[in-house]
Coordinates of C-alpha atoms and ligand atoms in Angstrom, one line a residue:
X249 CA 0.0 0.0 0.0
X250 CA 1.4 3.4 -1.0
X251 CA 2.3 6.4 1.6
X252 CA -1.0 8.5 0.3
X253 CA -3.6 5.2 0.6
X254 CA -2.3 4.6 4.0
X255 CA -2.8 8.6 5.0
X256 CA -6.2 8.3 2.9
X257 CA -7.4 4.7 4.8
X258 CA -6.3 6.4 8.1
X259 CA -8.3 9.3 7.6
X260 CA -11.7 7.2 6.8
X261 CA -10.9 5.3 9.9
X262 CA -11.1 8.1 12.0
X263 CA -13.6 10.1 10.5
X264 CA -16.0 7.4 10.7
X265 CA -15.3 7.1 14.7
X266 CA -15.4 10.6 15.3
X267 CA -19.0 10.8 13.5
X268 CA -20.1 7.3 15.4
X269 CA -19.2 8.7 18.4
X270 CA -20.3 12.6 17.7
X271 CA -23.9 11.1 16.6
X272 CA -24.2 9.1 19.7
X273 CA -23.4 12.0 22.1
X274 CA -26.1 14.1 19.9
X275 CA -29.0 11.8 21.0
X276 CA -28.3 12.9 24.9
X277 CA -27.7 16.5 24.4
X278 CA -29.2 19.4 22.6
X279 CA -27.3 20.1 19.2
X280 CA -25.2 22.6 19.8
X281 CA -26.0 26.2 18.2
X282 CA -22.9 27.1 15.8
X283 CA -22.1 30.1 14.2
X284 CA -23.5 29.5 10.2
X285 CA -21.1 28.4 7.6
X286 CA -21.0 26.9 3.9
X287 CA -22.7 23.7 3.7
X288 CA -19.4 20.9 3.8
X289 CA -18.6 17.5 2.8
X290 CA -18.2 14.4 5.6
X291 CA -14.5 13.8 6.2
X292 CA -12.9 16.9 4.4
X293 CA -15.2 19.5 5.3
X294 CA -14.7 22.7 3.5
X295 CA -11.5 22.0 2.6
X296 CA -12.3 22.1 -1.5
X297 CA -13.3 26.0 -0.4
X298 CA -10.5 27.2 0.9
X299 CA -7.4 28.1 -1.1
X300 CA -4.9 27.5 1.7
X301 CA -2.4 29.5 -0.4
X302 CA -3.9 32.8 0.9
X303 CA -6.3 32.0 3.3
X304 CA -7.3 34.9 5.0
X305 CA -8.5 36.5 2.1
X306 CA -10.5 32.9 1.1
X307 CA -12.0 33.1 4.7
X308 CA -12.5 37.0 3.9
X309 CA -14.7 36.6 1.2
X310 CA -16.5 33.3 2.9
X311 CA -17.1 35.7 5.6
X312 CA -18.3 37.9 3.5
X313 CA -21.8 35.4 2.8
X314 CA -22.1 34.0 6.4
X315 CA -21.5 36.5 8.4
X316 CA -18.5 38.1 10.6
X317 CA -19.1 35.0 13.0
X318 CA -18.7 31.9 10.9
X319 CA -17.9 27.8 11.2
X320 CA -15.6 26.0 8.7
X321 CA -14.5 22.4 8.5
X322 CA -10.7 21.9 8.1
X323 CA -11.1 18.3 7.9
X324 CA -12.9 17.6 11.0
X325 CA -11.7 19.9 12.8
X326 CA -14.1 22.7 13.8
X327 CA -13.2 26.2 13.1
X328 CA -14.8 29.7 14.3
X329 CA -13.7 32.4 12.1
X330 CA -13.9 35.9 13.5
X331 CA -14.3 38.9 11.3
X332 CA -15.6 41.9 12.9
X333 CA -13.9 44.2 15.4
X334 CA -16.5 44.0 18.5
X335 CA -16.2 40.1 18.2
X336 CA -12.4 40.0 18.4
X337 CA -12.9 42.3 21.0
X338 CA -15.5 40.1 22.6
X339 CA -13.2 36.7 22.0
X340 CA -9.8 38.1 22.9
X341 CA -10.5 40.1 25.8
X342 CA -14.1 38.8 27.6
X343 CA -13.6 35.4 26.7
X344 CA -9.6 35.4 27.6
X345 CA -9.5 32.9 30.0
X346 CA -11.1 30.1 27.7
X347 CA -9.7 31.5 24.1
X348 CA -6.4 32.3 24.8
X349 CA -4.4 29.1 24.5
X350 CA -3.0 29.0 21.2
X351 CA -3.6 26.6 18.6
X352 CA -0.9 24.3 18.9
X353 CA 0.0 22.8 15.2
X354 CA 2.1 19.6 15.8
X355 CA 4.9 20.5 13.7
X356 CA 6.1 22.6 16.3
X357 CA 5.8 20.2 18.8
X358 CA 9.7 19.0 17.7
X359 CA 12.2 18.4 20.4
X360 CA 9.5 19.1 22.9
X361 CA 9.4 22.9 22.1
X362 CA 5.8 23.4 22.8
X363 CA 6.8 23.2 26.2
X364 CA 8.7 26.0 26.8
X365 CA 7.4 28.2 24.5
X366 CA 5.8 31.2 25.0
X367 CA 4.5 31.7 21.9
X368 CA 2.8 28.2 22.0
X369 CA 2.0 27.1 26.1
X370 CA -1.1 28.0 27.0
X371 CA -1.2 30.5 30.1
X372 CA 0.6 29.3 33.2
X373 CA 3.3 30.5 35.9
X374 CA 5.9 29.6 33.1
X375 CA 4.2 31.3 30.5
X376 CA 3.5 34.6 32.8
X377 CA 7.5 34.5 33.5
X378 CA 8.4 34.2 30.0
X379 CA 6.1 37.2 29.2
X380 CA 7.8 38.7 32.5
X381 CA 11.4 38.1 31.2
X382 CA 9.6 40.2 27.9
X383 CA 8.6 42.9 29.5
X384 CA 11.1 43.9 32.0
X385 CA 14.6 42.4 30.8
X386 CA 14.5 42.0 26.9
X387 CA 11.8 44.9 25.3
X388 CA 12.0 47.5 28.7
X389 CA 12.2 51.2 27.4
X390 CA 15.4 51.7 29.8
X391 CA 16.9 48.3 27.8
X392 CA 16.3 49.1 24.2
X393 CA 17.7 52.8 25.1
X394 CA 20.9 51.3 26.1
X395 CA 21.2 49.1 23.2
X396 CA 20.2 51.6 20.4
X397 CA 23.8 52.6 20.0
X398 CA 24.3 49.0 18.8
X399 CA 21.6 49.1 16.6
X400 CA 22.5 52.4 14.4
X401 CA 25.6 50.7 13.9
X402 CA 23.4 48.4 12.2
X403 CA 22.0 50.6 9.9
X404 CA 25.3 52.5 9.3
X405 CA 26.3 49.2 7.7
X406 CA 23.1 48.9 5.9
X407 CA 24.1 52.0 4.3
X408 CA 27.6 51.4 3.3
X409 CA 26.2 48.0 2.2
X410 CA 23.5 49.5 -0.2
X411 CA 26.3 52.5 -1.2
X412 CA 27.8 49.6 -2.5
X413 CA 24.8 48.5 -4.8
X414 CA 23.9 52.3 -6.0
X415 CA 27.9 52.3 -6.9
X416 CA 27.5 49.5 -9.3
X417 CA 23.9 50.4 -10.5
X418 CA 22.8 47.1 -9.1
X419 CA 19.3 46.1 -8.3
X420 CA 18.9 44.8 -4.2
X421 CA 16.5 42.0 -3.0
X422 CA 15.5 44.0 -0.4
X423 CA 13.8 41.1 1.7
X424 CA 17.6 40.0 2.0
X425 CA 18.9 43.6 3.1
X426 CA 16.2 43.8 5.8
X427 CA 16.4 40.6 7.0
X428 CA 20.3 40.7 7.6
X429 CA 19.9 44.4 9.4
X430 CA 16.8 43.3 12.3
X431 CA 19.1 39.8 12.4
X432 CA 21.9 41.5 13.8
X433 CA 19.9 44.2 15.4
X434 CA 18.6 41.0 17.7
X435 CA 21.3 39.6 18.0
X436 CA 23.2 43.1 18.9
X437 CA 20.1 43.8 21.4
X438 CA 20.1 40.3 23.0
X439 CA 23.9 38.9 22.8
X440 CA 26.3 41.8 21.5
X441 CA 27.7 40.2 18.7
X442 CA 26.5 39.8 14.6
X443 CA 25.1 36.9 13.0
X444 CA 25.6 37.3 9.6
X445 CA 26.9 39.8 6.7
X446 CA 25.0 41.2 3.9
X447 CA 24.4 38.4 1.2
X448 CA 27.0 35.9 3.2
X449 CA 26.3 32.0 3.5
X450 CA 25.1 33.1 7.1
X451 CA 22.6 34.8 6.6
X452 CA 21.2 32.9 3.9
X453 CA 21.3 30.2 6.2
X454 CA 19.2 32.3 8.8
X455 CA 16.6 33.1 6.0
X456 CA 16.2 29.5 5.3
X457 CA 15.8 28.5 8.3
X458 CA 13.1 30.6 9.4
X459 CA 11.4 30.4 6.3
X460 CA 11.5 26.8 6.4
X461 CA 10.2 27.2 10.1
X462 CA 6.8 29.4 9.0
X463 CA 6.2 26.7 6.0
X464 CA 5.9 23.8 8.0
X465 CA 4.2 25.9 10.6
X466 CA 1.6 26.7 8.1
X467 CA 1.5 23.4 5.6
X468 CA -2.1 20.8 6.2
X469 CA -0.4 17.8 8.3
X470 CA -2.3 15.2 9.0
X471 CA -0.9 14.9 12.1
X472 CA -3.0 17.9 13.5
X473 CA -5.9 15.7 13.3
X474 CA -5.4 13.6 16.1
X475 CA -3.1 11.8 18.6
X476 CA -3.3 8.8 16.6
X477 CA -1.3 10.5 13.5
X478 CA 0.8 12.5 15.5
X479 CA 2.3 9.2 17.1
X480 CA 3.3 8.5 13.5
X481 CA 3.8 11.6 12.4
X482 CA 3.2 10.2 9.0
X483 CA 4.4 13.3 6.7
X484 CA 7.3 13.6 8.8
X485 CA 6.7 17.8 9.5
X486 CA 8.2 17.4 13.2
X487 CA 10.9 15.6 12.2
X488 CA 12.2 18.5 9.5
X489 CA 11.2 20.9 11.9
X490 CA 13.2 19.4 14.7
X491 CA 16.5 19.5 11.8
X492 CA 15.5 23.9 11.8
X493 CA 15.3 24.2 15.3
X494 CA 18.9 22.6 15.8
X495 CA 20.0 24.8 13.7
X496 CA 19.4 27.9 15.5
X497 CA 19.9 26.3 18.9
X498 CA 23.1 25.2 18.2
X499 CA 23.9 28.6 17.4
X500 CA 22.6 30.1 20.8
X501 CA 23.3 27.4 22.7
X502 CA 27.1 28.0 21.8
X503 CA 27.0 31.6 22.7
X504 CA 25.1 31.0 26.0
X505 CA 28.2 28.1 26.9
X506 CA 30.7 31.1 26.1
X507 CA 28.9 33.3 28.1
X508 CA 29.2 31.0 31.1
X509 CA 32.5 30.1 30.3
X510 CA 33.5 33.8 31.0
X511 CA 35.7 34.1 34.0
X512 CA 34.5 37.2 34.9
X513 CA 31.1 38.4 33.9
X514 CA 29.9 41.8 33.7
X515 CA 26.7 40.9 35.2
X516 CA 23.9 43.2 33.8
X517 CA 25.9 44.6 30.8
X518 CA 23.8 43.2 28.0
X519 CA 20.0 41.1 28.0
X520 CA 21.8 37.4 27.7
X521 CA 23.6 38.0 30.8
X522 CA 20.5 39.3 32.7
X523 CA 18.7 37.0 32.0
X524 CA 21.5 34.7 32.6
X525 CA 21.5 36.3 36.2
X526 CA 17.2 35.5 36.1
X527 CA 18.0 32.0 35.7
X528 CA 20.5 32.0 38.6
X529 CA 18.1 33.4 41.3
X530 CA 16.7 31.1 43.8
X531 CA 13.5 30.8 42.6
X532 CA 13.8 31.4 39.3
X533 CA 10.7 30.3 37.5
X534 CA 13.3 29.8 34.2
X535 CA 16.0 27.5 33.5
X536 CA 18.9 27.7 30.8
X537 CA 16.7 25.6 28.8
X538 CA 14.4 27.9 29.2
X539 CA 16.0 30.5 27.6
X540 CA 17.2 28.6 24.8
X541 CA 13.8 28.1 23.6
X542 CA 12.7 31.6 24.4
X543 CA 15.5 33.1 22.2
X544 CA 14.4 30.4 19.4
X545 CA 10.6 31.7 19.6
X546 CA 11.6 35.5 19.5
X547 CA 13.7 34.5 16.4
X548 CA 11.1 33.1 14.6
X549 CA 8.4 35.4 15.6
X550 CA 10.4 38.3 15.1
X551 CA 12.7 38.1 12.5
X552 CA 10.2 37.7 9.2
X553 CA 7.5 39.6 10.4
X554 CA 9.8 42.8 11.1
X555 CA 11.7 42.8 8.0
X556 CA 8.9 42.0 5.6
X557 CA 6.8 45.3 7.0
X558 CA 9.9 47.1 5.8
X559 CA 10.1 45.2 2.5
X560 CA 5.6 45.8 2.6
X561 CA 5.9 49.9 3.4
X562 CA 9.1 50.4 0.7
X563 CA 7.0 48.2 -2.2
X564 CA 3.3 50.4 -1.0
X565 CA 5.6 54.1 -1.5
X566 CA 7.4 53.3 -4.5
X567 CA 4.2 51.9 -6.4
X568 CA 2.7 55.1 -4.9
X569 CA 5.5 57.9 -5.7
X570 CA 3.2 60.6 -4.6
X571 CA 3.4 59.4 -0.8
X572 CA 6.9 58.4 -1.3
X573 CA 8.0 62.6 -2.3
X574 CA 6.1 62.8 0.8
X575 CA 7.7 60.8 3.4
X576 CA 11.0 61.9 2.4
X577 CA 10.2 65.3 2.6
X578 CA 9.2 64.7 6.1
X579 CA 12.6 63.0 6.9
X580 CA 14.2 65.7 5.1
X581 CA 12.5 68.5 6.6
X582 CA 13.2 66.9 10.4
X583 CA 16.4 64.8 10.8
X584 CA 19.4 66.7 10.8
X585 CA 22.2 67.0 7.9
X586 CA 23.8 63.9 9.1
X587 CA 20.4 61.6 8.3
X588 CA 21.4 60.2 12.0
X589 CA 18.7 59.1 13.7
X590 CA 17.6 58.3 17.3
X591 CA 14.8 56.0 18.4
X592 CA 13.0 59.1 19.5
X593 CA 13.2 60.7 16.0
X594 CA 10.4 58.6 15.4
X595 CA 7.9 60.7 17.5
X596 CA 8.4 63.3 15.1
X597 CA 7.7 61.7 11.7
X598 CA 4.3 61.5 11.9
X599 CA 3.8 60.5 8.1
X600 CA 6.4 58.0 8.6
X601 CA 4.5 56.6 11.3
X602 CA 1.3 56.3 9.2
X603 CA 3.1 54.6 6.2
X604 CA 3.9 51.6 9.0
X605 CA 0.3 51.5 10.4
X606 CA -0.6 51.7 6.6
X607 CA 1.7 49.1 5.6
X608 CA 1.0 46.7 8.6
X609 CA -3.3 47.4 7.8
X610 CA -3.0 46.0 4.0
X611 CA -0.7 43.4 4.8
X612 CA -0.3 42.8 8.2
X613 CA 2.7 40.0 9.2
X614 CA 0.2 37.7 11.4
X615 CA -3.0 38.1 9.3
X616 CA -4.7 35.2 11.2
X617 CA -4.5 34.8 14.9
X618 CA -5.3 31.0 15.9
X619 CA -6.6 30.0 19.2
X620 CA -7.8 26.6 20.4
X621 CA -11.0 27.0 22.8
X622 CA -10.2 25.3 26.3
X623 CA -13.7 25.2 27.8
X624 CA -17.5 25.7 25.3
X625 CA -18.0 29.6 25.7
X626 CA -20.6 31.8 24.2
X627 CA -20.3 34.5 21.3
X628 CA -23.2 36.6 20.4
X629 CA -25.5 33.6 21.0
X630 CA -23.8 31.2 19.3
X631 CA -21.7 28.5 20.8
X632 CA -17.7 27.8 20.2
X633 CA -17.6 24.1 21.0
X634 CA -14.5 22.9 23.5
X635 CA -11.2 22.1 21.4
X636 CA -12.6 24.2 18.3
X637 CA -10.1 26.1 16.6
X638 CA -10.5 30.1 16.7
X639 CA -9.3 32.1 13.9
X640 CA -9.3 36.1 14.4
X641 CA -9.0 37.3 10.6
X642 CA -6.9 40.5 11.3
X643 CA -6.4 40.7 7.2
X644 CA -10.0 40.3 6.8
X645 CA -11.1 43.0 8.8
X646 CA -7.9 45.6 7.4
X647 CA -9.7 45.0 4.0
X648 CA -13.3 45.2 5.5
X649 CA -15.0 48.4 2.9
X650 CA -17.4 48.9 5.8
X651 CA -14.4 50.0 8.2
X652 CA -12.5 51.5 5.9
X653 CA -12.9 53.4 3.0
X654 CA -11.5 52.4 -0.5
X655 CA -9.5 49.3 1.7
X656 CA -7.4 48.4 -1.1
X657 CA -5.3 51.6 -1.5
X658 CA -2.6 52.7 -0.1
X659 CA -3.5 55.9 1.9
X660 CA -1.4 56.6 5.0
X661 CA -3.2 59.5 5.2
X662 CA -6.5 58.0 6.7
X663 CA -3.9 57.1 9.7
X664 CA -3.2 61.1 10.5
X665 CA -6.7 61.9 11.4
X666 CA -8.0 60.7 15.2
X667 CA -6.1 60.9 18.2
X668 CA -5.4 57.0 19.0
X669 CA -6.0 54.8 16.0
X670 CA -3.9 51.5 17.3
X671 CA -7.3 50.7 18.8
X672 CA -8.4 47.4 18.4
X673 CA -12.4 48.6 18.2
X674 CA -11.6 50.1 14.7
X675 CA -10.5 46.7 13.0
X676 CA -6.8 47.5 13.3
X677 CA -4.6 45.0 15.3
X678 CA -1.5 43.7 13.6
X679 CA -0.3 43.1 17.0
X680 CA -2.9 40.9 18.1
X681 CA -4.5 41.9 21.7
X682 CA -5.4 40.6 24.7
X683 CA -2.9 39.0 26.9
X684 CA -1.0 37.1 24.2
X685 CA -0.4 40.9 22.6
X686 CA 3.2 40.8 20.6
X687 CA 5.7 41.3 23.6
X688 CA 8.0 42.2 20.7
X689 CA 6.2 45.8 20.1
X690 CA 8.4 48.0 21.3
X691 CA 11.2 46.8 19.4
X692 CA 9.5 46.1 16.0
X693 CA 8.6 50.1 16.6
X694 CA 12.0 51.1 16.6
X695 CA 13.3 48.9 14.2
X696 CA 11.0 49.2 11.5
X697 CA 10.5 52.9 11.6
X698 CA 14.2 53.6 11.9
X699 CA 15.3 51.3 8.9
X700 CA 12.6 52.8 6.5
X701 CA 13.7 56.2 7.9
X702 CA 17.5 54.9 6.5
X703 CA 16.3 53.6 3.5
X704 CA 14.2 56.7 1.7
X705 CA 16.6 59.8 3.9
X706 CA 20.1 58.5 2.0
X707 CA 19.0 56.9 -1.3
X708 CA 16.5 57.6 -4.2
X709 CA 15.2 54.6 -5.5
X710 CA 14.1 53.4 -8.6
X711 CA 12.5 49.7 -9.7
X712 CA 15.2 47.1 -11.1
X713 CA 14.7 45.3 -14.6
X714 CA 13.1 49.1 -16.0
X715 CA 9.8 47.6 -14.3
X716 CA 7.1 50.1 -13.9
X717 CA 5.3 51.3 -10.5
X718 CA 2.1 50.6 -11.7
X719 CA 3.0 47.0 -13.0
X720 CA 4.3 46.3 -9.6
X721 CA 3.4 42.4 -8.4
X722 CA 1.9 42.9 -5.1
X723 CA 1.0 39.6 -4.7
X724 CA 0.9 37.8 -1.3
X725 CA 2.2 34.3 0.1
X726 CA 0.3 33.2 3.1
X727 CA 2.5 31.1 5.3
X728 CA 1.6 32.0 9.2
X729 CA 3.4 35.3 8.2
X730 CA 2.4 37.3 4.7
X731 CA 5.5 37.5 2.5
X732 CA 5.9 38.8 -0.5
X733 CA 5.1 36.9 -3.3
X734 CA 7.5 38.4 -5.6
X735 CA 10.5 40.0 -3.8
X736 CA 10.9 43.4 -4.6
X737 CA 13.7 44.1 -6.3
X738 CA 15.3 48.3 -6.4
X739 CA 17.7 50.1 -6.9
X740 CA 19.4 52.5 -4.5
X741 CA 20.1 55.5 -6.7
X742 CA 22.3 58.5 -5.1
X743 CA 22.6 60.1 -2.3
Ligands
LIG1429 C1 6.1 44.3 12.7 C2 6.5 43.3 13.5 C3 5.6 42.4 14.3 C4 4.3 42.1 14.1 C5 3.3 42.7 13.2 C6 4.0 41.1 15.1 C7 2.7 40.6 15.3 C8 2.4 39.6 16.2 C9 1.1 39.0 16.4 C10 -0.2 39.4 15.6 C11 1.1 38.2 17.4 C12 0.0 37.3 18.0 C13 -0.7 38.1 19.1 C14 -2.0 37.5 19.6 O1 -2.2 36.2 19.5 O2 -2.9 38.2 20.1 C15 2.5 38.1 17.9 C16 2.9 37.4 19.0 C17 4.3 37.3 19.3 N1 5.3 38.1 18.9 FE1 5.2 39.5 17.4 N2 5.1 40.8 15.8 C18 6.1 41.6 15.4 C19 7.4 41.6 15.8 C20 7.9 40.8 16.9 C21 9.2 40.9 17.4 C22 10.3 41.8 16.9 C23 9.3 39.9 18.4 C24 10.5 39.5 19.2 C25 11.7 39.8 18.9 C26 8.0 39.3 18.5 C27 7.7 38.3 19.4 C28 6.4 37.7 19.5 C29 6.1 36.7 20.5 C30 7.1 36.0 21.4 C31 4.8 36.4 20.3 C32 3.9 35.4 21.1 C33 3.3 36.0 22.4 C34 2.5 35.0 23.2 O3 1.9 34.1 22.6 O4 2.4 35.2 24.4 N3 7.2 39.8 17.5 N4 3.2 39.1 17.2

């Protein structure tokens, strides 16, 4: 029997016990009252209506015919789909406590990772510590003030590496120039040192990695569908995803040993050793372990998602050229001859600041939030089933044309109006909310508006390969994250 019969015979099995046994628990109780959805098929369930290739805009425009408060079947699996601001207010904040376990796929299960992971663990005393260690040791105002020096060094060398490019005439995969700078920007804020150079074998082996981490993240594995398949883990996703993780613990677990190694510490001096001083107090909730696995989740969930808004806000102003004369006027008009600029700077481009939140609105990094209900709750009178699967379409409701008007262009202006528009009530969290918020915000902030700053106050640019602004491919790829479809390629043009 081939691999796909056996997955294919496996899957009949189990779908006819779970309906045997889900029709025999329907004669004692009353049918439970589900948010509507498209009619689906036994065993596969909506599965033939989804494009899984961009499926927040496929749930968008299902959403669109059932209403913001819908079920789909991913297999068997039940799954709420959110869609309106005052529900995903109503699901992330009043119903916390029940909907704010993550949905755990189990790919990421590998080398027991699920365990110590804040990103993954549902709330607990570790989790809270983790999300402690966040707030007060790694992403603290008085810590990312004290390591800004390292990260304008960062950009400096993003500049001399794009001089080199506008010497030479030569388009830059700007995805790649990005990625390299919030890299060692991390790595500078967490451990002092660089992980890679500007298109070096490093870096490239970074980019894989975590790309190769958000595929299998986001790829249909049969394995999700119940402990039987993920004893087998029949199309082997953990196991790759075990090879990615060694990868990048291997890399931190060799500059934590050096670290310990040192004879005489300067306790304090950067975030690895507090936090290596965390780990050492006597009731330290955390464990070196610990912080191995902590430093692999804020790599993954950090890295992509930080330098494709860059990548998303240059592609939006140069296929807009009107609000990229704009921004750079701003720039121009505020930073001084130099084009150095502090994280503070930022207060003071305000245009610069609507570009992001414009950027982030049309294409934000995390475009479905996925939760996994721990106990039946209520929504709006319908009921979201124990162990259903929660989706909170933050794309879908960026795009929604009765929040915002004409949703599919690129107007930072509509951000400059209204004195707090970061609130989650008008449709607009790229951060998520709740209590499983980004931790990361404070630095994507500085990074992200800080590199753009770099990027449009010391070059003109111009489209490689004589392509056109209008013509530009603004395709997305929907992998947990929202890439680019087609990098963008440009050219940096003088100075
Ligand atoms: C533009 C950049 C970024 C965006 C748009 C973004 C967005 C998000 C979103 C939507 C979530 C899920 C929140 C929820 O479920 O309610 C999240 C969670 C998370 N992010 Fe970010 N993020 C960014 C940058 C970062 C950075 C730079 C880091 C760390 C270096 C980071 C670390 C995390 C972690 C650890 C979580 C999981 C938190 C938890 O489950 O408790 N993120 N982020």
């Amino acid at each position: 029997m081939d691999y796909m019969k056996f997955i294919l015979l496996i899957s009949f099995l189990y779908a006819v016990i779970h309906i045997l046994f889900s029709s025999l628990n329907r004669k004692n109780t009353k049918s439970p009252k589900l948010p509507p959805g498209p009619p689906c098929y036994p065993l596969i369930g909506n599965i033939l209506q989804l494009d899984t290739s961009n499926l927040p805009q496929s749930l968008s425009k299902l959403s669109q015919k059932y209403g913001p408060i819908m079920t789909v079947k991913v297999g068997t699996i039940k799954t709420v789909v959110i869609s309106s601001p005052t529900l995903a207010k109503e699901t992330l904040h009043k119903n916390g406590p029940a909907l704010n376990t993550r949905f755990t796929p189990d790919s990421v299960k590998a080398l027991s990772h699920e365990e110590a992971s804040v990103l993954y663990m549902a709330v607990s005393p570790k989790w809270n510590a983790f999300r402690k260690v966040c707030g007060t040791k790694i992403f603290s105002s008085q810590n990312l003030h004290s390591s800004q020096s390292l990260r304008r060094e960062k950009l400096k060398e993003l500049i001399l590496h794009l001089k080199e490019n506008c010497r030479e005439g030569k388009g830059v995969d700007i995805a790649d120039a990005t990625f390299t700078t919030v890299l060692n920007s991390m790595s500078n804020t967490f451990f002092s040192v660089d992980f890679a150079r500007y298109c070096s074998v490093s870096s490239k082996k970074f980019r894989d990695v975590i790309s190769s981490v958000l595929v299998e993240t986001s790829k249909p594995n049969i394995a999700d569908y119940g402990s039987i398949f993920s004893r087998f883990d029949p199309q082997g996703a953990r196991r790759r995803m075990r090879s990615y993780y060694q990868v990048l613990l291997a890399d931190f677990e060799s500059i934590i040993e050096e670290r310990l190694q040192k004879k005489d510490p300067i306790e304090g001096s950067d975030v690895l050793d507090s936090l290596l001083e965390y780990t050492r107090k006597e009731k330290s909730e955390l464990t070196c372990n610990d912080l191995l696995h902590l430093f692999l989740d804020l790599f993954i969930a950090g890295l992509d998602s930080t330098s494709s808004t860059v990548e998303w806000a240059l592609a939006g102003l140069l296929q807009n050229p009107e609000k990229l004369k704009k921004t750079m006027k701003e720039l121009q008009q505020v930073l001084s001859k130099d084009g150095e600029l502090t994280d503070s700077d930022i207060n003071k481009l305000p245009y610069l600041q609507a570009v992001v939140k414009e950027t982030l609105r049309l294409h934000p990094p995390g475009p479905l939030l996925a939760y996994k209900s721990v106990a039946e709750v209520e929504i709006c009178g319908f009921r979201l089933p124990k162990d259903a699967t929660v989706l909170v379409n933050v794309w879908g409701m960026g795009h929604d044309s009765s929040i915002w008007t004409d949703p599919n262009l690129f107007l930072p202006e509509r951000f400059l109006e209204g004195e707090d528009n970061l609130r989650e009530d008008i449709g607009f969290n790229p951060f998520g909310a709740g209590r499983r918020i980004c931790p990361g915000v404070p630095f994507a902030h500085r990074v992200v508006h800080t590199m753009l700053a770099t990027l449009l106050y010391h070059f003109d640019w111009k489209l490689a390969d004589g392509q056109k602004s209008e013509a530009m491919d603004m395709t997305e790829k929907f992998m947990v994250t929202l890439s680019k479809g087609k990098p963008l390629m440009a050219i940096p043009v003088k100075e």
